[in-house]
Coordinates of C-alpha atoms and ligand atoms in Angstrom, one line a residue:
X1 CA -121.0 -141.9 -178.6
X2 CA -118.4 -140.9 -181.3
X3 CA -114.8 -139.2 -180.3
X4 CA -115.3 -135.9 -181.5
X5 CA -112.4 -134.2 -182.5
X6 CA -110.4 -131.1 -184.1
X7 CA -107.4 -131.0 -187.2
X8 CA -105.1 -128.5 -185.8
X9 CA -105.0 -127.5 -189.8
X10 CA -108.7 -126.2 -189.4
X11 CA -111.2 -127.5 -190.8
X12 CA -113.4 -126.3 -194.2
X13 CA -116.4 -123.7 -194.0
X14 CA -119.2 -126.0 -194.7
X15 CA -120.2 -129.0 -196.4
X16 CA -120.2 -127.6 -200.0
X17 CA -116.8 -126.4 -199.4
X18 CA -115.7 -129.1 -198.7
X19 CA -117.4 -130.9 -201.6
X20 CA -115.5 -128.2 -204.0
X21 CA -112.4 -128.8 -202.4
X22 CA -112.8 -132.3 -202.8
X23 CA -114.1 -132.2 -206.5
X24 CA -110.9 -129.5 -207.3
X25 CA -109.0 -132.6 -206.3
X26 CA -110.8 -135.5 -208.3
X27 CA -111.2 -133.3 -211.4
X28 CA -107.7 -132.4 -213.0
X29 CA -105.3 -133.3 -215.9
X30 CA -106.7 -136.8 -214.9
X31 CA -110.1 -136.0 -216.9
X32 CA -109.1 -133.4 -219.4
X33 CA -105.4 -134.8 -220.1
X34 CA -105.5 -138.5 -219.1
X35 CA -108.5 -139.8 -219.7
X36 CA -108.8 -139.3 -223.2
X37 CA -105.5 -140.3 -224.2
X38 CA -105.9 -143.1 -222.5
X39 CA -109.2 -143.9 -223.9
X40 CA -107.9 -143.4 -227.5
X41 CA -104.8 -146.0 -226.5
X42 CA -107.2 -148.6 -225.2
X43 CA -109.5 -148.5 -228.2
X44 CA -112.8 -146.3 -226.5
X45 CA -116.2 -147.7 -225.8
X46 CA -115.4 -151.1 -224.0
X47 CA -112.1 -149.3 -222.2
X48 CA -114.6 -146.5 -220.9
X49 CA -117.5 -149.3 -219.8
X50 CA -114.7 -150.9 -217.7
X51 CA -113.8 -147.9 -216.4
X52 CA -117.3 -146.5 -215.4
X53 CA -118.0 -150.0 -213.8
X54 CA -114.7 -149.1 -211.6
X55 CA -116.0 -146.0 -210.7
X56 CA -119.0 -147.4 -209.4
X57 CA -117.9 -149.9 -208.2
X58 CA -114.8 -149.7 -206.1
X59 CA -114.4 -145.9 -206.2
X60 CA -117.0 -145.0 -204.7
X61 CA -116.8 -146.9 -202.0
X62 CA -113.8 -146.7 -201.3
X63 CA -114.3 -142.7 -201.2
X64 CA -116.6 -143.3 -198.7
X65 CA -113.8 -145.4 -196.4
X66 CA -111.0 -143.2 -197.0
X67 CA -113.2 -139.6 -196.0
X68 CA -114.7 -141.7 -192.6
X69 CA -111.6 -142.9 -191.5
X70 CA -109.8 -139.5 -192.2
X71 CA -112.7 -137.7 -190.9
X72 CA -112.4 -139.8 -187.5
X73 CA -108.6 -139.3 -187.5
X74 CA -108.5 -135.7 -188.3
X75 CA -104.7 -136.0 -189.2
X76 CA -102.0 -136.4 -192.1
X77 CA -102.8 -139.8 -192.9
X78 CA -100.0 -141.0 -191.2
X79 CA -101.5 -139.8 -188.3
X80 CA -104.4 -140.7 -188.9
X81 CA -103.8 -144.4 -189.4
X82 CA -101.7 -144.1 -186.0
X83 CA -104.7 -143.1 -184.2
X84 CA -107.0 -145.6 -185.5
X85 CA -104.5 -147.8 -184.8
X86 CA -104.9 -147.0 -181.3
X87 CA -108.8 -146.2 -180.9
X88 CA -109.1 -149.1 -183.3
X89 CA -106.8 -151.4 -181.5
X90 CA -105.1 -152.4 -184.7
X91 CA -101.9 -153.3 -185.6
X92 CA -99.8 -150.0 -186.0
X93 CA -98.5 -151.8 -189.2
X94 CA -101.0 -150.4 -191.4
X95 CA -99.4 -146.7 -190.8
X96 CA -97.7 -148.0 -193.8
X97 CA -100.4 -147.5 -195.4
X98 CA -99.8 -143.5 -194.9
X99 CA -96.9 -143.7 -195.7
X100 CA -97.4 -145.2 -199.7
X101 CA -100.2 -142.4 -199.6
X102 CA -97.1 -139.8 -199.2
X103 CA -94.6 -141.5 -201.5
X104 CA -97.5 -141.9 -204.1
X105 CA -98.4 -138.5 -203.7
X106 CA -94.7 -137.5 -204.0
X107 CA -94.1 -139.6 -207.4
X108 CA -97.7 -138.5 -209.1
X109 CA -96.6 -134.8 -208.4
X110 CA -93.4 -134.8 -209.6
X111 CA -95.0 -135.8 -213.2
X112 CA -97.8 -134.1 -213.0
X113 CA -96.4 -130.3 -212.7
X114 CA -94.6 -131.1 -215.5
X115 CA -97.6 -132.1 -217.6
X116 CA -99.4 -129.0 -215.6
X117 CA -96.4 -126.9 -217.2
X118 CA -97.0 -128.2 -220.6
X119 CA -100.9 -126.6 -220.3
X120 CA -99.6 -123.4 -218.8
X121 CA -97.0 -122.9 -222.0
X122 CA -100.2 -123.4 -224.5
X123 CA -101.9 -120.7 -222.7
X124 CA -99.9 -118.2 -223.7
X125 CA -99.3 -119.9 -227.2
X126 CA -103.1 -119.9 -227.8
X127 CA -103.2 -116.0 -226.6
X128 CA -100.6 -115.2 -229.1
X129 CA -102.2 -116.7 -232.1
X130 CA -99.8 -119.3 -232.5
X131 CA -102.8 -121.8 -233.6
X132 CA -104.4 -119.5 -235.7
X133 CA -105.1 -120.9 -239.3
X134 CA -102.4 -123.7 -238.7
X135 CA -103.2 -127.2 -239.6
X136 CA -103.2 -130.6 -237.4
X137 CA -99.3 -131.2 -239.0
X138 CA -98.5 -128.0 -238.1
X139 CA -100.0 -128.6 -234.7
X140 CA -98.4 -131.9 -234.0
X141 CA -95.0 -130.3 -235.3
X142 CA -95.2 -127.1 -232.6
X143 CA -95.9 -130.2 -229.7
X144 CA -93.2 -131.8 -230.8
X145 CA -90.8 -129.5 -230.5
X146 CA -92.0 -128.1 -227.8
X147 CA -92.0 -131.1 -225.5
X148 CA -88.2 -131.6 -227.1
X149 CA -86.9 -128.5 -225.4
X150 CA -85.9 -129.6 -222.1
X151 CA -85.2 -125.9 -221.0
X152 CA -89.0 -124.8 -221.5
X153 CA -90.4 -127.6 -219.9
X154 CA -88.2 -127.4 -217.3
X155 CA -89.2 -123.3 -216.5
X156 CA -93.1 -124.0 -216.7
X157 CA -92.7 -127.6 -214.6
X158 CA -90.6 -124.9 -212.0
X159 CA -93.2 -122.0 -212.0
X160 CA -96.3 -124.8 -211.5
X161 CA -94.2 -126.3 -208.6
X162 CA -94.1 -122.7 -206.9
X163 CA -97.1 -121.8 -207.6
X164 CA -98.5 -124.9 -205.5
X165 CA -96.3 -124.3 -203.0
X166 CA -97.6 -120.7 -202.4
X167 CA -101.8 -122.1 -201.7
X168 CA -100.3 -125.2 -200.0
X169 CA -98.3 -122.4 -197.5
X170 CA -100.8 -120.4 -197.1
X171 CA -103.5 -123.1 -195.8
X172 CA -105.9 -124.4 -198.5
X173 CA -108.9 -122.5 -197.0
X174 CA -107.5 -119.1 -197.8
X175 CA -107.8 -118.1 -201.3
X176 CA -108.3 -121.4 -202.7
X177 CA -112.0 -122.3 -201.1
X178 CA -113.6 -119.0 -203.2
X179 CA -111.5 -119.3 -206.5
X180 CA -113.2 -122.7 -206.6
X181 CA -116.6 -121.6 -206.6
X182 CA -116.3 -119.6 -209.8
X183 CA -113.8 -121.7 -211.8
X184 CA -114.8 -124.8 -211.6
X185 CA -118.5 -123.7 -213.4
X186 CA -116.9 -121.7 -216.1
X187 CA -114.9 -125.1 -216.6
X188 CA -117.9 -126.8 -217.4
X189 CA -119.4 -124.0 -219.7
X190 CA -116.5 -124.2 -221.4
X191 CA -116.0 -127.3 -222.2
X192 CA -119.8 -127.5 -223.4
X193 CA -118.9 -124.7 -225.6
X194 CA -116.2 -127.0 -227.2
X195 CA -118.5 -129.9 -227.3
X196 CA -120.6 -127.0 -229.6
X197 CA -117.7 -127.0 -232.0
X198 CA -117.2 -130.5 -232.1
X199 CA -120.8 -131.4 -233.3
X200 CA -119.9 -129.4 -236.2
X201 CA -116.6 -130.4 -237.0
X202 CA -118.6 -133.2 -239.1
X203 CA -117.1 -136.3 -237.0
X204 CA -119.5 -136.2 -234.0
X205 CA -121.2 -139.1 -234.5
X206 CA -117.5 -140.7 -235.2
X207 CA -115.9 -139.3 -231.9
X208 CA -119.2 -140.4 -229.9
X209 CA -119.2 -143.9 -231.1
X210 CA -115.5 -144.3 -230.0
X211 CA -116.2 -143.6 -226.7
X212 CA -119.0 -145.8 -226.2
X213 CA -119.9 -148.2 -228.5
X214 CA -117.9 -151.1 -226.7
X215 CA -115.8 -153.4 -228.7
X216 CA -114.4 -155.9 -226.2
X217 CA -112.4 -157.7 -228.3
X218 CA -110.7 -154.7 -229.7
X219 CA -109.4 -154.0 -226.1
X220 CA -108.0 -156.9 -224.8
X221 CA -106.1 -158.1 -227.3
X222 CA -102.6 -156.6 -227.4
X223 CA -101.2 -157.4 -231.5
X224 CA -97.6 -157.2 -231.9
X225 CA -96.0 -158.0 -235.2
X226 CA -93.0 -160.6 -235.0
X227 CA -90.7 -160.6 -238.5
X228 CA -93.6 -159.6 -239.8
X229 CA -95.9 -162.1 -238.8
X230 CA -98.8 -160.5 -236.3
X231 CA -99.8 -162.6 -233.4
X232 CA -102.6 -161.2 -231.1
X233 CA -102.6 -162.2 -227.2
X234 CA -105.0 -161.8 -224.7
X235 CA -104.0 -158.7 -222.2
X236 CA -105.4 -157.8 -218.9
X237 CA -103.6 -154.4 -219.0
X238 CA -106.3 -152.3 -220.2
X239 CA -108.5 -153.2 -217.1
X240 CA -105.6 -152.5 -215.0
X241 CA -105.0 -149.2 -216.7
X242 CA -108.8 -148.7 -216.8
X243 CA -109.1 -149.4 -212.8
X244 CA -105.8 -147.5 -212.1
X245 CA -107.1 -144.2 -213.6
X246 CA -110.7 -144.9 -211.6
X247 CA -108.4 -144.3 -208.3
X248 CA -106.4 -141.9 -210.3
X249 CA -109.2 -139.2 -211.2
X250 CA -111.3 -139.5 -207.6
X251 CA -107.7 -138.8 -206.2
X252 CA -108.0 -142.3 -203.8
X253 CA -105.7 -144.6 -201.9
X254 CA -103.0 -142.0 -201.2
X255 CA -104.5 -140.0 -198.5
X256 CA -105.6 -136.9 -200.6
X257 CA -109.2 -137.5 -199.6
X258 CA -108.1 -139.0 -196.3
X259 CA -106.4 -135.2 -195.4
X260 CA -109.7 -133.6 -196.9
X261 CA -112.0 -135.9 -194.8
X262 CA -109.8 -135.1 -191.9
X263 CA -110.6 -130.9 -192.1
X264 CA -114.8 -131.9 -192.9
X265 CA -117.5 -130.9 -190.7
X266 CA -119.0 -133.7 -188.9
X267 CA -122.4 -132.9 -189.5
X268 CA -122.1 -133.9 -193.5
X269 CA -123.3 -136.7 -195.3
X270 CA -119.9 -138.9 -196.5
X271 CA -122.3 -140.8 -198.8
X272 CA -123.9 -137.7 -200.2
X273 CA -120.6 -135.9 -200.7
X274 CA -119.3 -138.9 -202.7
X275 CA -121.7 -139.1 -204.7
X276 CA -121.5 -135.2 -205.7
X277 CA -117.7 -135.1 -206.2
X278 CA -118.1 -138.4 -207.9
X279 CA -120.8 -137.8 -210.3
X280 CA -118.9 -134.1 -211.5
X281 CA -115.4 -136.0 -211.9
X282 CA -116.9 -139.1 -214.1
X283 CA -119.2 -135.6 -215.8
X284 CA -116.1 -133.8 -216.6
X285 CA -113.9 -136.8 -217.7
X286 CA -117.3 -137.5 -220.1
X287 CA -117.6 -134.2 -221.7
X288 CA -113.5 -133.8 -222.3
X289 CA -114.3 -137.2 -224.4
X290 CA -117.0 -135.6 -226.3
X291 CA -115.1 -132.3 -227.2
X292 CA -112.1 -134.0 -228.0
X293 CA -112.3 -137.1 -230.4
X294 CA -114.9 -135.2 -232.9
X295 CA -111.6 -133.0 -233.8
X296 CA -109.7 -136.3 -233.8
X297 CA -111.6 -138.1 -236.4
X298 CA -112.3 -135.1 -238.5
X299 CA -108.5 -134.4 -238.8
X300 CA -107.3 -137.8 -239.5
X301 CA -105.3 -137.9 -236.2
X302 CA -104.7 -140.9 -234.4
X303 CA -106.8 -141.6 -231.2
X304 CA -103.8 -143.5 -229.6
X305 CA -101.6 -140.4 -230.0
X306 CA -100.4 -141.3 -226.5
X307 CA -99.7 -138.2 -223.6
X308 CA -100.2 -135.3 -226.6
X309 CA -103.2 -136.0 -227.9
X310 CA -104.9 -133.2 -226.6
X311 CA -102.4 -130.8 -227.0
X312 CA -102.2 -131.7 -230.8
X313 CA -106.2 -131.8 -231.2
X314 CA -107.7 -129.1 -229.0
X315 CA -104.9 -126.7 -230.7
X316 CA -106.6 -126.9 -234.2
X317 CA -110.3 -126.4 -232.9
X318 CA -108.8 -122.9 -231.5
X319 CA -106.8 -122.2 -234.5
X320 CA -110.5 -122.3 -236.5
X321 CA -113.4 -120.9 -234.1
X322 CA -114.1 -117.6 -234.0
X323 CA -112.9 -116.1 -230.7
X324 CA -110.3 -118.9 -230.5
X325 CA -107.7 -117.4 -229.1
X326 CA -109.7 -116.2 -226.7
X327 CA -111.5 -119.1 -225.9
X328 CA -108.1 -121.7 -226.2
X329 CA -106.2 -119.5 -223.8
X330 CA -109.2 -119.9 -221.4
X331 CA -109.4 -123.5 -222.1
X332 CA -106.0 -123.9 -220.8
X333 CA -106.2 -121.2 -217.8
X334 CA -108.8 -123.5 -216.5
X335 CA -106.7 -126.8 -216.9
X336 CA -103.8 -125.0 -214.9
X337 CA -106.4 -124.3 -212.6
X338 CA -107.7 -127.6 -212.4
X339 CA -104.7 -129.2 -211.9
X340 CA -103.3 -126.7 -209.6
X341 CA -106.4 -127.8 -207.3
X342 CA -105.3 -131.1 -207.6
X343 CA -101.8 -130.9 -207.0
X344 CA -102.3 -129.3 -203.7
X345 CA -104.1 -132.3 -202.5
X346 CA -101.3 -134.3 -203.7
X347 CA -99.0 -132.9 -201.7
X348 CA -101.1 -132.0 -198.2
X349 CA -100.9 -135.4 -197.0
X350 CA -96.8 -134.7 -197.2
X351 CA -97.1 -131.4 -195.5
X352 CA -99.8 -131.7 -193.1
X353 CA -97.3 -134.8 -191.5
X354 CA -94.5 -132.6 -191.9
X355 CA -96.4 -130.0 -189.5
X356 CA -97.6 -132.6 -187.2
X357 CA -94.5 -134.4 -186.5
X358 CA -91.7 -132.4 -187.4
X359 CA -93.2 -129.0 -185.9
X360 CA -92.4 -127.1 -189.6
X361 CA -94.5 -124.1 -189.7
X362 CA -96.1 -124.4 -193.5
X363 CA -94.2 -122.2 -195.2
X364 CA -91.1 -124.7 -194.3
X365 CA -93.5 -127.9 -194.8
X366 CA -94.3 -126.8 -198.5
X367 CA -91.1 -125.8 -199.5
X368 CA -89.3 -128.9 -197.8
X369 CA -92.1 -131.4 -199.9
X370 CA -92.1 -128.9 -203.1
X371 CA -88.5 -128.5 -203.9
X372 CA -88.0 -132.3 -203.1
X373 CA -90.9 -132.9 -205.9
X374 CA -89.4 -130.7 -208.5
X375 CA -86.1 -132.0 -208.3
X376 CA -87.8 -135.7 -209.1
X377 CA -89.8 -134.2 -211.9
X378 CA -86.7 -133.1 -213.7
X379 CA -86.6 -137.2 -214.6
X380 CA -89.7 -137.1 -216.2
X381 CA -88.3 -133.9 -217.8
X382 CA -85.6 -135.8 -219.4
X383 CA -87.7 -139.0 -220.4
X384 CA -89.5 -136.7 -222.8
X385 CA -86.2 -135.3 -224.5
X386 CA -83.9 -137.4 -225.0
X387 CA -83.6 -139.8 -222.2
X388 CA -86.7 -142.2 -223.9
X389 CA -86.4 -145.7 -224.0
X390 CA -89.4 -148.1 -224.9
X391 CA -90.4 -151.7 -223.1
X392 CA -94.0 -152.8 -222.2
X393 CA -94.9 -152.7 -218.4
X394 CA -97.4 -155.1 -217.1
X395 CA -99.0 -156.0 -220.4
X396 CA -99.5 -152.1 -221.3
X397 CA -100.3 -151.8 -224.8
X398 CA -98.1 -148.7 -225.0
X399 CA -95.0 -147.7 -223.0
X400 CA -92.0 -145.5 -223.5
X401 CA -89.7 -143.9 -221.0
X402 CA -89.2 -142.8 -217.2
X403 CA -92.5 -141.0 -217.4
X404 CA -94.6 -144.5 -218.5
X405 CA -93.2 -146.1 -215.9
X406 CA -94.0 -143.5 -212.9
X407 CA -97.4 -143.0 -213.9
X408 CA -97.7 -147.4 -214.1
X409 CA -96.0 -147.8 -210.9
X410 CA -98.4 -145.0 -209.2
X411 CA -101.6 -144.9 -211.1
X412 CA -102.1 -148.6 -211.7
X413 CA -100.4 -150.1 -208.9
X414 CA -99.7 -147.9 -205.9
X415 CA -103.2 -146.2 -206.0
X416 CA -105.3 -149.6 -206.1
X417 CA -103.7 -151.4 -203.3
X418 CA -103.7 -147.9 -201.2
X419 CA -107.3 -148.7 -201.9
X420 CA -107.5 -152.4 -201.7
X421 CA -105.7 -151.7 -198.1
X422 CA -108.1 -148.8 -197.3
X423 CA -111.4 -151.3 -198.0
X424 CA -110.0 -154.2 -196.0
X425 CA -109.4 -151.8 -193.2
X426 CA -113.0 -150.3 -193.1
X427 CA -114.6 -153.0 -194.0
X428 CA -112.5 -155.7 -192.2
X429 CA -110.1 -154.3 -189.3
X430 CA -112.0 -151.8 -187.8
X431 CA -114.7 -152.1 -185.8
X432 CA -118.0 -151.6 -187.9
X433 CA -119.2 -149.2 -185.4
X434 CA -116.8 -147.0 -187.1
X435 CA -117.6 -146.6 -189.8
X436 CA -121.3 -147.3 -188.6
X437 CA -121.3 -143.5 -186.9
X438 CA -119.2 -141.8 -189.0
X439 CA -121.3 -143.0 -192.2
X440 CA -124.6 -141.8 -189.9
X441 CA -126.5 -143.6 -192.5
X442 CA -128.2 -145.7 -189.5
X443 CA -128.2 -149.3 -189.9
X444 CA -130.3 -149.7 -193.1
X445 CA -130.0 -151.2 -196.2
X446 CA -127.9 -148.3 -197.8
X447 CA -125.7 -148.7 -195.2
X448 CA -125.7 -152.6 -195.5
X449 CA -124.8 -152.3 -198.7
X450 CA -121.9 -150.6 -199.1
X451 CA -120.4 -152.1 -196.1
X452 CA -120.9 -155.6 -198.0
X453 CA -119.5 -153.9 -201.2
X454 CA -116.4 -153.0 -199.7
X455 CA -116.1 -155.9 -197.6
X456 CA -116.3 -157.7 -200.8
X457 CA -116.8 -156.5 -204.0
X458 CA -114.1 -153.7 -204.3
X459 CA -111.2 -156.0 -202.3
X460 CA -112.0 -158.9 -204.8
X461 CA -112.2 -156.7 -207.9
X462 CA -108.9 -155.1 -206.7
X463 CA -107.4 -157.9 -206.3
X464 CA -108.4 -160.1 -209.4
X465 CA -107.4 -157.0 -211.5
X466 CA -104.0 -156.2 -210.1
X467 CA -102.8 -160.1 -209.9
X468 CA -103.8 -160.6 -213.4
X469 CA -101.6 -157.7 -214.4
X470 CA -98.8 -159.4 -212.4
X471 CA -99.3 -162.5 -214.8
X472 CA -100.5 -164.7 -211.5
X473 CA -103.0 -166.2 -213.7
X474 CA -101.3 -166.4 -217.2
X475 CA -101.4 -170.0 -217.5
X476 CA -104.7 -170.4 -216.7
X477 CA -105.8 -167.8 -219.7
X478 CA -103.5 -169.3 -222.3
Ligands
PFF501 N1 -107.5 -136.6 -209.4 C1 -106.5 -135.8 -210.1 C2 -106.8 -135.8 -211.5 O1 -107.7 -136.5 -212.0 O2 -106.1 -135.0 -212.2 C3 -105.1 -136.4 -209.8 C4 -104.9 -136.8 -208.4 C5 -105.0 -135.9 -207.3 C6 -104.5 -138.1 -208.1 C7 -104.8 -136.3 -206.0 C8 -104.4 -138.5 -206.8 C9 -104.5 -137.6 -205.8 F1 -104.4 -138.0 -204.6

């Protein structure tokens, strides 16, 4: 027989609930945003394969881990991993593992308002008409000096902070559970109406064979040019990057999906929610791909524009569609919105401990996390003024400022071995009759499989990927 037992933060309606709430998380600046500058940095179609192949194969399973072992602790995931330490008869070492979940959750945040201010700002630009018959140099000019004004970005970073802190103190079932439902539909639509321009912008076929006609050898090479001379070396940094953002966009190894699996029913299917909140993330991250690098090609822009790119593209489809300023200030209503989904789960893990263990009612839990957040995302304020500086971290091909280096540290190496720790638990520490009745998949081959997969497969590729960054096995590839 399974413990059966209650969060003290509730728990969601039902199971779709929870697989909105969950897929409010995953999807976010991390698909719109993210993935396609990244994509455009690590030269498309081979980048995206890799990243796909992540997806598959370590995300979701180790979805599936994080939700059953939250679900059983139904905690913070501090908590949580206390508990199963316990019940598990673990070593109450791997509460560190909660703990990196909070600190990661912390770090991502404090960047990610920011970036969530920048889309809140073009909302209002787009519903003034400041696009409106202006071309891409135009564009790119209006970014540019708006991400240079470190007053602006500092007001929107500061009204995104509050406004997460207002849902995360009010519980996330209130409010946020039914603005889901309708949002995150229109979302869709309207990014398959942008997909509608970009087949006639005249660079469809250009944009689509980007992102996925893979060129291997385009992506792992990183070229640098020494007095002139340019040498090419092999680079396992787009892999890395390419993993990192698989555990970046399904929001794992931090906890986010740990705290959500701790308020779910225990009647649902883990394996069938995964798959749902899975398949709409990769969906989403797909489609932003398909509306965005049409516009790049047909305006001469560069694909590797870097953190911008679709602030400078997306801008000049609005400025030319009929109903664009309609449409563009939708467009970036619904980013806010999907990032202000997914910034709450970012920071629940923080607040939901701060509850537990330092008896804060929520109102003081969110505004203790929140303020400490904003006050870190002022750095990544300053790194995009005039506080830039420019090395290459872990064989990136890219990489300038304070910014760079949060989203490496959290995205591509915090994230992964949260997860690399979160498979070796399930699949290793715990007993498998843990994740045996939480699972409730009986003992059969689907069961049998991804118990082998993240036993194995996931742990290995985790760790192959993430030494290789750390140059373990540079000699051996030179
Ligand atoms: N998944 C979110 C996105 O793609 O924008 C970002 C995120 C949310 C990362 C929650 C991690 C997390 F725990």
């Amino acid at each position: 027989m399974s413990i059966e037992k209650q969060s003290i933060h509730g728990q969601w309606s039902s199971r779709w609930i929870f697989i909105l709430a969950a897929t409010g998380s995953a999807v976010g600046l991390g698909n719109i945003w993210k993935f396609p500058y990244i994509a455009g940095e690590n030269g498309g179609g081979a980048f995206v394969l890799v990243y796909l192949g992540c997806v598959a194969l370590i995300g979701i399973p180790v979805m599936m881990a994080e939700i059953l072992m939250g679900r059983r602790g139904r905690q913070s995931p501090i908590n949580t991993m206390a508990y199963l330490a316990d019940t598990e008869k673990t070593s109450r070492l791997w509460i560190g593992l909660g703990w990196m979940g909070v600190l990661a959750g912390f770090l991502i945040l404090s960047y990610y308002s920011v970036i969530a201010g920048w889309a809140m700002a073009y909302v209002f630009r787009s519903a003034s008409g400041a696009f409106v018959g202006q071309n891409a140099q135009q564009i790119g000019d209006m970014f540019a000096a708006f991400i240079g004004s470190p007053e602006k970005l500092l007001v929107w970073h500061s009204l995104f902070m509050l406004a997460t802190m207002v849902v995360v103190a009010r519980g996330v079932k209130e409010g946020l559970e039914k603005a889901v439902v309708s949002l995150m539909p229109l979302l869709f639509i309207l990014l398959a109406v942008l997909i509608g321009y970009a087949l006639s912008s005249g660079a469809f076929a250009e944009g689509f064979n980007f992102l996925f006609a893979a060129d291997f050898g385009k992506v792992f090479y990183l070229c640098e040019s020494v007095n002139g001379v340019e040498t090419c070396r092999f680079t396992f940094g787009p892999i890395l990057t390419a993993m990192g953002h698989a555990f970046f966009t399904l929001s794992l190894g931090m906890g986010a999906i740990m705290v959500y699996g701790s308020y779910m029913p225990k009647n649902v299917s883990i394996a069938r929610a995964t798959f749902w909140i899975a398949g709409a993330d990769t969906l989403v991250a797909l489609m932003a791909g398909l509306a965005i690098f049409p516009i790049v090609f047909a305006n001469h822009l560069e694909p590797a524009a870097g953190p911008g790119l679709i602030f400078t593209t997306l801008p000049i489809a609005f400025g030319q569609m009929v109903g664009g300023r309609f449409f563009g200030s939708l467009f970036f209503i619904l980013l806010v919105f999907a990032a202000w989904t997914s910034s709450i789960s970012l920071i629940e893990p923080a607040v939901a401990w701060l509850v537990e263990n330092r008896g804060l009612s929520r109102l003081r839990a969110s505004m203790v996390a929140g303020i400490a957040t904003w006050a870190v995302g002022i750095l990544t304020i300053m790194s995009f003024s005039d506080w830039a500086f420019s090395f290459h971290f872990l064989g990136q091909k890219k990489s300038d400022g304070l910014f760079d280096v949060l989203d490496i540290l959290t995205a591509n190496i915090m994230l992964p071995l949260g997860g690399l720790l979160i498979a070796v638990y399930a699949g290793w520490v715990a007993s498998r009759k843990l994740s045996r009745d939480e699972l409730a998949m009986g003992d059969g081959p689907a069961y049998r499989l991804w118990y082998f997969v993240v036993r194995y497969i996931s742990p290995l590729a985790v760790m192959v990927v993430l030494l290789n960054a750390l140059g373990v096995f540079d000699s051996w590839l030179s």
